Amino acid sequence: MKAIQITEYGRSLDVLKLVDLPEPAEPSAGEVLVAVVYAPLNFHDLRFIDGALMRPPLPLVPGNEGVARVLRVGPGVGGLAEGDHVSLPLLSGSWRERLVIPASGLSPLPDADLKQLSMVGGNPPTAGVALTEYASLGEGDWIVQNCANGGVGRSLIALARKRGIKTVNIVRRPDVIDELKAIGADVVVLDGPDVAQRVRDQIGADTPLPVVVGGAAADQLLELASPGGTVAYYSNADGVPADAGGELATRKKLTVTKLFVGAFDRQTKLVPLVEEAAAMVAAGEIDVPVEAVYPLDQIDEAIHHLHRGGKILLKVDPFAQ
């Protein structure tokens, strides 16, 4: 069985190796054997590989999420059958051809683009908890995010629109402004030194902004957050800004935190969001442009491409369409 493995933590291009591993055992009670179809490649994965996030025992197979096809179900598993597609639980180690996983929390995915479904386990839950866990946002309320053109950003736009929550979306490229407005973004502004003022010019100086979400650390997000609000950073490519505990955050009594979706209870918090997002993918309400797809044996090329920008997937099943 082909897999990407590390035997030491370090720079991804140095430590990732394509290897042959033994086939997984037959699924036990409450488990399923699955074949991975597509698995995203994210900056979070690279931080995991270099040991910056956590250091589980080695060797291990990286891969934080993905979509897989059920091959066999273990004793006592209900609601799943051979041939069903499922979203892999976070941190499953998806950069391999086959694996055994617990059936708890899994349900058949709807008929939809498998590339899009491979991303519902990470981006939509991150966006979903941003909308629910830091303030009681309701219809007509506002939330701000930067890096709005990414997978989390597009998911947040879609989920917020469904809930009647309005979004301010800060982007780095002018060519995506109309595209994000077309999928439901209420306000889209180009990043820059005066972005906080330009946002306020559009939504009003006194409009409450209790939650500000960052895919990258930016002092402007601290400026935008209402006093007593929360600034949550989900990206592992950028750190919390140097003044996160400084004068501005202190004066405004802001909570500045890292949003790590794996810290939330999977069964009660994440599984419902995955199921909601999968239905929205099937309905065409969530669609994240995929820049490129690489097979496992081109992992180095995939990493180089990730650094150039865009959403990158690994095609684990060579026969997937």
PDB file of C-alpha atoms in Angstrom:
ATOM      1  CA  MET A   1       0.000   0.000   0.000  1.00  0.00           C
ATOM      2  CA  LYS A   2       1.382   3.395  -1.034  1.00  0.00           C
ATOM      3  CA  ALA A   3       1.605   6.134   1.588  1.00  0.00           C
ATOM      4  CA  ILE A   4       3.466   9.325   2.411  1.00  0.00           C
ATOM      5  CA  GLN A   5       5.326   8.908   5.692  1.00  0.00           C
ATOM      6  CA  ILE A   6       7.691  10.752   8.003  1.00  0.00           C
ATOM      7  CA  THR A   7      10.185   9.152  10.368  1.00  0.00           C
ATOM      8  CA  GLU A   8      11.415  12.477  11.766  1.00  0.00           C
ATOM      9  CA  TYR A   9      10.025  15.976  12.098  1.00  0.00           C
ATOM     10  CA  GLY A  10      11.472  18.663   9.874  1.00  0.00           C
ATOM     11  CA  ARG A  11      11.171  20.559   6.614  1.00  0.00           C
ATOM     12  CA  SER A  12       8.515  18.771   4.551  1.00  0.00           C
ATOM     13  CA  LEU A  13      10.628  18.495   1.395  1.00  0.00           C
ATOM     14  CA  ASP A  14      13.351  16.794   3.436  1.00  0.00           C
ATOM     15  CA  VAL A  15      11.367  14.351   5.566  1.00  0.00           C
ATOM     16  CA  LEU A  16       8.373  13.244   3.469  1.00  0.00           C
ATOM     17  CA  LYS A  17       8.912   9.866   1.792  1.00  0.00           C
ATOM     18  CA  LEU A  18       6.727   7.735  -0.465  1.00  0.00           C
ATOM     19  CA  VAL A  19       6.748   4.249   1.064  1.00  0.00           C
ATOM     20  CA  ASP A  20       5.056   0.849   0.842  1.00  0.00           C
ATOM     21  CA  LEU A  21       3.207   0.007   4.055  1.00  0.00           C
ATOM     22  CA  PRO A  22       1.443  -3.225   5.044  1.00  0.00           C
ATOM     23  CA  GLU A  23      -2.231  -3.385   4.225  1.00  0.00           C
ATOM     24  CA  PRO A  24      -4.469  -2.411   7.155  1.00  0.00           C
ATOM     25  CA  ALA A  25      -6.155  -5.147   9.147  1.00  0.00           C
ATOM     26  CA  GLU A  26      -9.784  -6.009   8.640  1.00  0.00           C
ATOM     27  CA  PRO A  27     -12.124  -3.603  10.463  1.00  0.00           C
ATOM     28  CA  SER A  28     -13.095  -4.591  13.984  1.00  0.00           C
ATOM     29  CA  ALA A  29     -16.423  -3.881  15.658  1.00  0.00           C
ATOM     30  CA  GLY A  30     -17.415  -0.255  15.138  1.00  0.00           C
ATOM     31  CA  GLU A  31     -14.834   0.341  12.384  1.00  0.00           C
ATOM     32  CA  VAL A  32     -14.734   0.652   8.604  1.00  0.00           C
ATOM     33  CA  LEU A  33     -11.999   0.039   6.051  1.00  0.00           C
ATOM     34  CA  VAL A  34     -11.855   2.866   3.515  1.00  0.00           C
ATOM     35  CA  ALA A  35      -9.940   3.777   0.367  1.00  0.00           C
ATOM     36  CA  VAL A  36      -8.858   7.405   0.256  1.00  0.00           C
ATOM     37  CA  VAL A  37      -9.875   9.210  -2.939  1.00  0.00           C
ATOM     38  CA  TYR A  38      -8.699  12.830  -2.485  1.00  0.00           C
ATOM     39  CA  ALA A  39      -6.833  14.483   0.387  1.00  0.00           C
ATOM     40  CA  PRO A  40      -6.143  18.230   0.639  1.00  0.00           C
ATOM     41  CA  LEU A  41      -2.652  19.609   1.166  1.00  0.00           C
ATOM     42  CA  ASN A  42      -2.679  22.614   3.520  1.00  0.00           C
ATOM     43  CA  PHE A  43      -0.139  24.810   5.277  1.00  0.00           C
ATOM     44  CA  HIS A  44      -1.462  23.273   8.487  1.00  0.00           C
ATOM     45  CA  ASP A  45      -0.075  19.936   7.277  1.00  0.00           C
ATOM     46  CA  LEU A  46       3.373  21.457   6.734  1.00  0.00           C
ATOM     47  CA  ARG A  47       3.405  22.918  10.247  1.00  0.00           C
ATOM     48  CA  PHE A  48       2.402  19.505  11.587  1.00  0.00           C
ATOM     49  CA  ILE A  49       5.235  17.839   9.643  1.00  0.00           C
ATOM     50  CA  ASP A  50       7.857  20.228  10.972  1.00  0.00           C
ATOM     51  CA  GLY A  51       6.693  19.522  14.536  1.00  0.00           C
ATOM     52  CA  ALA A  52       5.447  23.015  15.284  1.00  0.00           C
ATOM     53  CA  LEU A  53       1.925  21.958  16.317  1.00  0.00           C
ATOM     54  CA  MET A  54       2.240  18.596  18.051  1.00  0.00           C
ATOM     55  CA  ARG A  55       4.633  15.656  18.049  1.00  0.00           C
ATOM     56  CA  PRO A  56       2.895  12.262  18.056  1.00  0.00           C
ATOM     57  CA  PRO A  57       5.091   9.153  18.026  1.00  0.00           C
ATOM     58  CA  LEU A  58       6.884   8.393  14.756  1.00  0.00           C
ATOM     59  CA  PRO A  59       6.729   7.054  12.112  1.00  0.00           C
ATOM     60  CA  LEU A  60       3.396   8.448  10.987  1.00  0.00           C
ATOM     61  CA  VAL A  61       1.380   9.291   7.891  1.00  0.00           C
ATOM     62  CA  PRO A  62       0.343  12.970   7.645  1.00  0.00           C
ATOM     63  CA  GLY A  63      -2.913  14.209   6.169  1.00  0.00           C
ATOM     64  CA  ASN A  64      -5.545  16.109   8.071  1.00  0.00           C
ATOM     65  CA  GLU A  65      -8.693  15.476   6.027  1.00  0.00           C
ATOM     66  CA  GLY A  66     -10.069  13.883   2.880  1.00  0.00           C
ATOM     67  CA  VAL A  67     -12.833  11.914   1.228  1.00  0.00           C
ATOM     68  CA  ALA A  68     -12.793   8.123   1.126  1.00  0.00           C
ATOM     69  CA  ARG A  69     -14.840   5.204  -0.210  1.00  0.00           C
ATOM     70  CA  VAL A  70     -16.018   2.489   2.187  1.00  0.00           C
ATOM     71  CA  LEU A  71     -14.534  -0.896   1.280  1.00  0.00           C
ATOM     72  CA  ARG A  72     -15.733  -2.997   4.222  1.00  0.00           C
ATOM     73  CA  VAL A  73     -17.726  -2.407   7.383  1.00  0.00           C
ATOM     74  CA  GLY A  74     -16.946  -4.035  10.708  1.00  0.00           C
ATOM     75  CA  PRO A  75     -19.403  -5.863  12.972  1.00  0.00           C
ATOM     76  CA  GLY A  76     -22.117  -3.716  14.491  1.00  0.00           C
ATOM     77  CA  VAL A  77     -21.726  -0.801  12.071  1.00  0.00           C
ATOM     78  CA  GLY A  78     -25.047   0.575  10.868  1.00  0.00           C
ATOM     79  CA  GLY A  79     -25.893   3.283   8.361  1.00  0.00           C
ATOM     80  CA  LEU A  80     -22.861   2.648   6.151  1.00  0.00           C
ATOM     81  CA  ALA A  81     -22.382   0.267   3.255  1.00  0.00           C
ATOM     82  CA  GLU A  82     -19.635  -0.686   0.856  1.00  0.00           C
ATOM     83  CA  GLY A  83     -19.305   1.977  -1.824  1.00  0.00           C
ATOM     84  CA  ASP A  84     -20.466   4.880   0.346  1.00  0.00           C
ATOM     85  CA  HIS A  85     -18.251   7.968   0.403  1.00  0.00           C
ATOM     86  CA  VAL A  86     -17.386   9.487   3.782  1.00  0.00           C
ATOM     87  CA  SER A  87     -15.510  12.511   5.075  1.00  0.00           C
ATOM     88  CA  LEU A  88     -12.441  11.405   7.022  1.00  0.00           C
ATOM     89  CA  PRO A  89     -12.161  12.518  10.653  1.00  0.00           C
ATOM     90  CA  LEU A  90      -9.535  15.189  11.242  1.00  0.00           C
ATOM     91  CA  LEU A  91      -5.973  13.945  11.765  1.00  0.00           C
ATOM     92  CA  SER A  92      -6.740  10.536  10.277  1.00  0.00           C
ATOM     93  CA  GLY A  93      -3.481  10.398   8.338  1.00  0.00           C
ATOM     94  CA  SER A  94      -5.129  10.593   4.921  1.00  0.00           C
ATOM     95  CA  TRP A  95      -2.038  10.563   2.692  1.00  0.00           C
ATOM     96  CA  ARG A  96      -2.286   6.808   2.132  1.00  0.00           C
ATOM     97  CA  GLU A  97      -4.308   4.519  -0.058  1.00  0.00           C
ATOM     98  CA  ARG A  98      -6.302   2.698   2.630  1.00  0.00           C
ATOM     99  CA  LEU A  99      -6.922   2.894   6.362  1.00  0.00           C
ATOM    100  CA  VAL A 100      -9.262   1.711   9.101  1.00  0.00           C
ATOM    101  CA  ILE A 101     -11.203   4.376  11.007  1.00  0.00           C
ATOM    102  CA  PRO A 102     -13.958   4.440  13.641  1.00  0.00           C
ATOM    103  CA  ALA A 103     -17.444   4.490  12.144  1.00  0.00           C
ATOM    104  CA  SER A 104     -18.776   6.781  14.863  1.00  0.00           C
ATOM    105  CA  GLY A 105     -19.835  10.105  13.396  1.00  0.00           C
ATOM    106  CA  LEU A 106     -19.583   8.908   9.784  1.00  0.00           C
ATOM    107  CA  SER A 107     -22.510   9.064   7.400  1.00  0.00           C
ATOM    108  CA  PRO A 108     -22.778   8.617   3.634  1.00  0.00           C
ATOM    109  CA  LEU A 109     -21.958  11.777   1.726  1.00  0.00           C
ATOM    110  CA  PRO A 110     -24.374  13.039  -0.928  1.00  0.00           C
ATOM    111  CA  ASP A 111     -23.694  12.613  -4.613  1.00  0.00           C
ATOM    112  CA  ALA A 112     -21.410  15.551  -5.412  1.00  0.00           C
ATOM    113  CA  ASP A 113     -17.961  16.500  -6.698  1.00  0.00           C
ATOM    114  CA  LEU A 114     -15.513  14.386  -4.673  1.00  0.00           C
ATOM    115  CA  LYS A 115     -12.830  17.064  -4.883  1.00  0.00           C
ATOM    116  CA  GLN A 116     -15.155  19.498  -3.148  1.00  0.00           C
ATOM    117  CA  LEU A 117     -16.285  16.869  -0.643  1.00  0.00           C
ATOM    118  CA  SER A 118     -12.650  16.188   0.289  1.00  0.00           C
ATOM    119  CA  MET A 119     -12.538  19.653   1.871  1.00  0.00           C
ATOM    120  CA  VAL A 120     -15.720  19.592   3.983  1.00  0.00           C
ATOM    121  CA  GLY A 121     -13.959  18.106   7.013  1.00  0.00           C
ATOM    122  CA  GLY A 122     -11.716  21.116   7.683  1.00  0.00           C
ATOM    123  CA  ASN A 123     -12.724  24.397   6.092  1.00  0.00           C
ATOM    124  CA  PRO A 124     -16.501  24.464   6.789  1.00  0.00           C
ATOM    125  CA  PRO A 125     -16.182  23.353  10.437  1.00  0.00           C
ATOM    126  CA  THR A 126     -13.563  26.060  10.992  1.00  0.00           C
ATOM    127  CA  ALA A 127     -15.914  28.626   9.483  1.00  0.00           C
ATOM    128  CA  GLY A 128     -18.865  27.213  11.376  1.00  0.00           C
ATOM    129  CA  VAL A 129     -17.320  27.419  14.835  1.00  0.00           C
ATOM    130  CA  ALA A 130     -16.160  30.958  14.048  1.00  0.00           C
ATOM    131  CA  LEU A 131     -19.817  31.854  13.543  1.00  0.00           C
ATOM    132  CA  THR A 132     -21.088  30.169  16.698  1.00  0.00           C
ATOM    133  CA  GLU A 133     -18.458  29.859  19.423  1.00  0.00           C
ATOM    134  CA  TYR A 134     -17.322  33.427  20.131  1.00  0.00           C
ATOM    135  CA  ALA A 135     -20.556  35.456  20.138  1.00  0.00           C
ATOM    136  CA  SER A 136     -24.288  34.962  19.715  1.00  0.00           C
ATOM    137  CA  LEU A 137     -24.472  36.096  16.110  1.00  0.00           C
ATOM    138  CA  GLY A 138     -27.931  36.246  14.620  1.00  0.00           C
ATOM    139  CA  GLU A 139     -29.681  37.456  11.507  1.00  0.00           C
ATOM    140  CA  GLY A 140     -28.455  40.903  10.500  1.00  0.00           C
ATOM    141  CA  ASP A 141     -25.267  40.773  12.604  1.00  0.00           C
ATOM    142  CA  TRP A 142     -21.838  41.263  11.036  1.00  0.00           C
ATOM    143  CA  ILE A 143     -18.618  39.260  11.069  1.00  0.00           C
ATOM    144  CA  VAL A 144     -15.271  40.264   9.539  1.00  0.00           C
ATOM    145  CA  GLN A 145     -12.639  38.016   8.007  1.00  0.00           C
ATOM    146  CA  ASN A 146      -9.416  38.441   6.081  1.00  0.00           C
ATOM    147  CA  CYS A 147      -7.997  35.881   3.614  1.00  0.00           C
ATOM    148  CA  ALA A 148     -11.615  35.661   2.467  1.00  0.00           C
ATOM    149  CA  ASN A 149     -10.796  34.039  -0.860  1.00  0.00           C
ATOM    150  CA  GLY A 150      -9.486  30.842   0.772  1.00  0.00           C
ATOM    151  CA  GLY A 151     -11.356  27.674   1.589  1.00  0.00           C
ATOM    152  CA  VAL A 152     -12.341  28.780   5.086  1.00  0.00           C
ATOM    153  CA  GLY A 153     -13.297  32.221   3.798  1.00  0.00           C
ATOM    154  CA  ARG A 154     -15.605  30.916   1.095  1.00  0.00           C
ATOM    155  CA  SER A 155     -17.177  28.461   3.515  1.00  0.00           C
ATOM    156  CA  LEU A 156     -17.761  31.246   6.024  1.00  0.00           C
ATOM    157  CA  ILE A 157     -19.474  33.369   3.369  1.00  0.00           C
ATOM    158  CA  ALA A 158     -21.804  30.489   2.467  1.00  0.00           C
ATOM    159  CA  LEU A 159     -22.625  29.452   6.041  1.00  0.00           C
ATOM    160  CA  ALA A 160     -23.124  33.046   7.175  1.00  0.00           C
ATOM    161  CA  ARG A 161     -25.429  33.799   4.261  1.00  0.00           C
ATOM    162  CA  LYS A 162     -27.531  30.746   5.130  1.00  0.00           C
ATOM    163  CA  ARG A 163     -27.867  32.067   8.706  1.00  0.00           C
ATOM    164  CA  GLY A 164     -28.619  35.650   7.673  1.00  0.00           C
ATOM    165  CA  ILE A 165     -25.283  36.897   9.066  1.00  0.00           C
ATOM    166  CA  LYS A 166     -23.549  39.594   7.030  1.00  0.00           C
ATOM    167  CA  THR A 167     -19.881  39.335   6.108  1.00  0.00           C
ATOM    168  CA  VAL A 168     -17.080  41.820   5.606  1.00  0.00           C
ATOM    169  CA  ASN A 169     -14.386  40.134   3.543  1.00  0.00           C
ATOM    170  CA  ILE A 170     -10.824  41.431   3.238  1.00  0.00           C
ATOM    171  CA  VAL A 171      -8.875  40.142   0.234  1.00  0.00           C
ATOM    172  CA  ARG A 172      -5.394  40.625  -1.195  1.00  0.00           C
ATOM    173  CA  ARG A 173      -6.308  40.507  -4.901  1.00  0.00           C
ATOM    174  CA  PRO A 174      -8.730  42.865  -6.658  1.00  0.00           C
ATOM    175  CA  ASP A 175      -9.694  40.248  -9.246  1.00  0.00           C
ATOM    176  CA  VAL A 176     -11.616  38.159  -6.669  1.00  0.00           C
ATOM    177  CA  ILE A 177     -13.840  40.967  -5.385  1.00  0.00           C
ATOM    178  CA  ASP A 178     -16.673  40.465  -7.875  1.00  0.00           C
ATOM    179  CA  GLU A 179     -16.377  36.686  -7.577  1.00  0.00           C
ATOM    180  CA  LEU A 180     -16.886  36.747  -3.802  1.00  0.00           C
ATOM    181  CA  LYS A 181     -19.803  39.153  -4.110  1.00  0.00           C
ATOM    182  CA  ALA A 182     -21.365  36.766  -6.607  1.00  0.00           C
ATOM    183  CA  ILE A 183     -21.315  33.917  -4.054  1.00  0.00           C
ATOM    184  CA  GLY A 184     -22.912  36.035  -1.328  1.00  0.00           C
ATOM    185  CA  ALA A 185     -20.268  38.249   0.295  1.00  0.00           C
ATOM    186  CA  ASP A 186     -21.917  41.448   1.521  1.00  0.00           C
ATOM    187  CA  VAL A 187     -18.835  43.684   1.593  1.00  0.00           C
ATOM    188  CA  VAL A 188     -15.463  42.929  -0.017  1.00  0.00           C
ATOM    189  CA  VAL A 189     -12.517  45.285   0.437  1.00  0.00           C
ATOM    190  CA  LEU A 190      -8.919  45.156  -0.686  1.00  0.00           C
ATOM    191  CA  ASP A 191      -6.349  44.798   2.078  1.00  0.00           C
ATOM    192  CA  GLY A 192      -4.105  47.746   2.889  1.00  0.00           C
ATOM    193  CA  PRO A 193      -2.955  50.077   5.667  1.00  0.00           C
ATOM    194  CA  ASP A 194      -6.300  51.906   5.828  1.00  0.00           C
ATOM    195  CA  VAL A 195      -8.547  48.847   5.456  1.00  0.00           C
ATOM    196  CA  ALA A 196     -10.145  49.284   8.892  1.00  0.00           C
ATOM    197  CA  GLN A 197     -11.316  52.792   8.015  1.00  0.00           C
ATOM    198  CA  ARG A 198     -12.603  51.699   4.604  1.00  0.00           C
ATOM    199  CA  VAL A 199     -14.586  48.887   6.214  1.00  0.00           C
ATOM    200  CA  ARG A 200     -16.135  51.316   8.697  1.00  0.00           C
ATOM    201  CA  ASP A 201     -16.961  53.709   5.870  1.00  0.00           C
ATOM    202  CA  GLN A 202     -19.073  50.979   4.281  1.00  0.00           C
ATOM    203  CA  ILE A 203     -20.822  49.438   7.280  1.00  0.00           C
ATOM    204  CA  GLY A 204     -20.957  52.391   9.672  1.00  0.00           C
ATOM    205  CA  ALA A 205     -18.707  53.541  12.460  1.00  0.00           C
ATOM    206  CA  ASP A 206     -20.949  52.156  15.212  1.00  0.00           C
ATOM    207  CA  THR A 207     -21.856  48.768  13.704  1.00  0.00           C
ATOM    208  CA  PRO A 208     -20.933  46.074  16.254  1.00  0.00           C
ATOM    209  CA  LEU A 209     -18.211  43.666  15.168  1.00  0.00           C
ATOM    210  CA  PRO A 210     -17.970  41.206  18.053  1.00  0.00           C
ATOM    211  CA  VAL A 211     -16.097  38.547  16.052  1.00  0.00           C
ATOM    212  CA  VAL A 212     -13.198  39.100  13.665  1.00  0.00           C
ATOM    213  CA  VAL A 213     -11.654  36.063  11.983  1.00  0.00           C
ATOM    214  CA  GLY A 214      -8.145  35.953  10.584  1.00  0.00           C
ATOM    215  CA  GLY A 215      -6.526  33.537   8.191  1.00  0.00           C
ATOM    216  CA  ALA A 216      -3.423  35.675   8.682  1.00  0.00           C
ATOM    217  CA  ALA A 217      -2.357  37.858  11.572  1.00  0.00           C
ATOM    218  CA  ALA A 218      -3.097  41.540  10.966  1.00  0.00           C
ATOM    219  CA  ASP A 219      -3.171  44.524  13.304  1.00  0.00           C
ATOM    220  CA  GLN A 220      -6.113  45.942  11.326  1.00  0.00           C
ATOM    221  CA  LEU A 221      -8.294  43.134  12.672  1.00  0.00           C
ATOM    222  CA  LEU A 222      -7.630  44.344  16.201  1.00  0.00           C
ATOM    223  CA  GLU A 223      -8.675  47.813  15.105  1.00  0.00           C
ATOM    224  CA  LEU A 224     -11.927  46.529  13.611  1.00  0.00           C
ATOM    225  CA  ALA A 225     -13.066  44.379  16.529  1.00  0.00           C
ATOM    226  CA  SER A 226     -15.585  45.977  18.848  1.00  0.00           C
ATOM    227  CA  PRO A 227     -14.546  46.483  22.488  1.00  0.00           C
ATOM    228  CA  GLY A 228     -14.867  43.221  24.377  1.00  0.00           C
ATOM    229  CA  GLY A 229     -14.901  41.235  21.147  1.00  0.00           C
ATOM    230  CA  THR A 230     -12.860  38.279  19.925  1.00  0.00           C
ATOM    231  CA  VAL A 231     -10.176  38.114  17.261  1.00  0.00           C
ATOM    232  CA  ALA A 232      -9.667  34.469  16.248  1.00  0.00           C
ATOM    233  CA  TYR A 233      -6.807  33.378  14.000  1.00  0.00           C
ATOM    234  CA  TYR A 234      -7.125  29.989  12.322  1.00  0.00           C
ATOM    235  CA  SER A 235      -4.100  29.906  10.038  1.00  0.00           C
ATOM    236  CA  ASN A 236      -0.985  28.066  11.116  1.00  0.00           C
ATOM    237  CA  ALA A 237       1.081  29.772   8.434  1.00  0.00           C
ATOM    238  CA  ASP A 238       1.054  33.002  10.414  1.00  0.00           C
ATOM    239  CA  GLY A 239       1.388  33.604  14.133  1.00  0.00           C
ATOM    240  CA  VAL A 240      -0.730  35.719  16.412  1.00  0.00           C
ATOM    241  CA  PRO A 241       0.452  39.327  15.949  1.00  0.00           C
ATOM    242  CA  ALA A 242       3.188  40.585  18.217  1.00  0.00           C
ATOM    243  CA  ASP A 243       0.917  43.106  19.933  1.00  0.00           C
ATOM    244  CA  ALA A 244      -1.915  40.619  20.511  1.00  0.00           C
ATOM    245  CA  GLY A 245      -1.522  41.115  24.232  1.00  0.00           C
ATOM    246  CA  GLY A 246      -0.418  44.713  23.840  1.00  0.00           C
ATOM    247  CA  GLU A 247      -1.905  48.131  24.370  1.00  0.00           C
ATOM    248  CA  LEU A 248      -4.635  48.030  21.714  1.00  0.00           C
ATOM    249  CA  ALA A 249      -5.985  44.626  22.702  1.00  0.00           C
ATOM    250  CA  THR A 250      -5.743  45.521  26.382  1.00  0.00           C
ATOM    251  CA  ARG A 251      -7.449  48.890  25.962  1.00  0.00           C
ATOM    252  CA  LYS A 252     -10.309  47.345  23.968  1.00  0.00           C
ATOM    253  CA  LYS A 253     -10.492  44.282  26.265  1.00  0.00           C
ATOM    254  CA  LEU A 254     -10.205  41.964  23.282  1.00  0.00           C
ATOM    255  CA  THR A 255      -9.814  38.218  23.441  1.00  0.00           C
ATOM    256  CA  VAL A 256      -7.144  37.240  20.906  1.00  0.00           C
ATOM    257  CA  THR A 257      -7.022  33.503  20.302  1.00  0.00           C
ATOM    258  CA  LYS A 258      -6.086  30.749  17.881  1.00  0.00           C
ATOM    259  CA  LEU A 259      -9.006  28.918  16.297  1.00  0.00           C
ATOM    260  CA  PHE A 260      -8.055  25.247  16.135  1.00  0.00           C
ATOM    261  CA  VAL A 261     -11.040  23.256  14.940  1.00  0.00           C
ATOM    262  CA  GLY A 262      -9.610  20.049  16.417  1.00  0.00           C
ATOM    263  CA  ALA A 263     -10.112  21.489  19.895  1.00  0.00           C
ATOM    264  CA  PHE A 264     -13.905  21.310  19.515  1.00  0.00           C
ATOM    265  CA  ASP A 265     -15.911  18.170  20.241  1.00  0.00           C
ATOM    266  CA  ARG A 266     -16.201  16.243  17.012  1.00  0.00           C
ATOM    267  CA  GLN A 267     -19.548  14.557  17.638  1.00  0.00           C
ATOM    268  CA  THR A 268     -21.529  17.566  18.865  1.00  0.00           C
ATOM    269  CA  LYS A 269     -19.766  20.477  17.142  1.00  0.00           C
ATOM    270  CA  LEU A 270     -18.019  19.283  13.990  1.00  0.00           C
ATOM    271  CA  VAL A 271     -20.063  16.394  12.579  1.00  0.00           C
ATOM    272  CA  PRO A 272     -23.233  18.524  12.153  1.00  0.00           C
ATOM    273  CA  LEU A 273     -21.183  21.176  10.324  1.00  0.00           C
ATOM    274  CA  VAL A 274     -19.606  18.571   8.035  1.00  0.00           C
ATOM    275  CA  GLU A 275     -23.041  17.188   7.171  1.00  0.00           C
ATOM    276  CA  GLU A 276     -24.428  20.673   6.566  1.00  0.00           C
ATOM    277  CA  ALA A 277     -21.469  21.600   4.377  1.00  0.00           C
ATOM    278  CA  ALA A 278     -21.708  18.381   2.345  1.00  0.00           C
ATOM    279  CA  ALA A 279     -25.349  19.129   1.561  1.00  0.00           C
ATOM    280  CA  MET A 280     -24.374  22.668   0.553  1.00  0.00           C
ATOM    281  CA  VAL A 281     -21.640  21.317  -1.739  1.00  0.00           C
ATOM    282  CA  ALA A 282     -24.211  19.055  -3.397  1.00  0.00           C
ATOM    283  CA  ALA A 283     -26.530  22.058  -3.837  1.00  0.00           C
ATOM    284  CA  GLY A 284     -23.736  24.188  -5.328  1.00  0.00           C
ATOM    285  CA  GLU A 285     -23.726  26.562  -2.358  1.00  0.00           C
ATOM    286  CA  ILE A 286     -20.101  25.873  -1.400  1.00  0.00           C
ATOM    287  CA  ASP A 287     -17.459  25.635  -4.097  1.00  0.00           C
ATOM    288  CA  VAL A 288     -13.748  26.193  -3.483  1.00  0.00           C
ATOM    289  CA  PRO A 289     -11.648  26.542  -6.659  1.00  0.00           C
ATOM    290  CA  VAL A 290      -8.986  23.843  -6.858  1.00  0.00           C
ATOM    291  CA  GLU A 291      -5.713  25.051  -8.312  1.00  0.00           C
ATOM    292  CA  ALA A 292      -4.137  21.655  -8.998  1.00  0.00           C
ATOM    293  CA  VAL A 293      -4.312  17.937  -8.200  1.00  0.00           C
ATOM    294  CA  TYR A 294      -1.193  15.775  -7.732  1.00  0.00           C
ATOM    295  CA  PRO A 295      -0.685  12.028  -7.203  1.00  0.00           C
ATOM    296  CA  LEU A 296       1.085  10.836  -4.078  1.00  0.00           C
ATOM    297  CA  ASP A 297       4.356  10.276  -5.942  1.00  0.00           C
ATOM    298  CA  GLN A 298       4.472  13.988  -6.802  1.00  0.00           C
ATOM    299  CA  ILE A 299       4.262  15.251  -3.239  1.00  0.00           C
ATOM    300  CA  ASP A 300       7.319  17.522  -3.671  1.00  0.00           C
ATOM    301  CA  GLU A 301       5.759  19.206  -6.707  1.00  0.00           C
ATOM    302  CA  ALA A 302       2.503  19.608  -4.782  1.00  0.00           C
ATOM    303  CA  ILE A 303       4.290  21.343  -1.902  1.00  0.00           C
ATOM    304  CA  HIS A 304       6.102  23.715  -4.255  1.00  0.00           C
ATOM    305  CA  HIS A 305       2.738  24.560  -5.846  1.00  0.00           C
ATOM    306  CA  LEU A 306       1.120  25.147  -2.464  1.00  0.00           C
ATOM    307  CA  HIS A 307       3.711  27.822  -1.727  1.00  0.00           C
ATOM    308  CA  ARG A 308       2.860  29.534  -5.027  1.00  0.00           C
ATOM    309  CA  GLY A 309      -0.782  29.795  -3.982  1.00  0.00           C
ATOM    310  CA  GLY A 310      -4.102  28.093  -4.578  1.00  0.00           C
ATOM    311  CA  LYS A 311      -5.888  25.034  -3.230  1.00  0.00           C
ATOM    312  CA  ILE A 312      -3.952  21.808  -3.761  1.00  0.00           C
ATOM    313  CA  LEU A 313      -5.323  18.267  -3.525  1.00  0.00           C
ATOM    314  CA  LEU A 314      -3.592  14.906  -3.498  1.00  0.00           C
ATOM    315  CA  LYS A 315      -5.259  12.326  -5.729  1.00  0.00           C
ATOM    316  CA  VAL A 316      -4.788   9.136  -3.762  1.00  0.00           C
ATOM    317  CA  ASP A 317      -7.029   6.862  -5.842  1.00  0.00           C
ATOM    318  CA  PRO A 318      -5.433   6.899  -9.299  1.00  0.00           C
ATOM    319  CA  PHE A 319      -8.741   5.979 -10.920  1.00  0.00           C
ATOM    320  CA  ALA A 320     -10.750   8.825  -9.372  1.00  0.00           C
ATOM    321  CA  GLN A 321     -12.428  11.221 -11.777  1.00  0.00           C
TER     322      GLN A 321
END
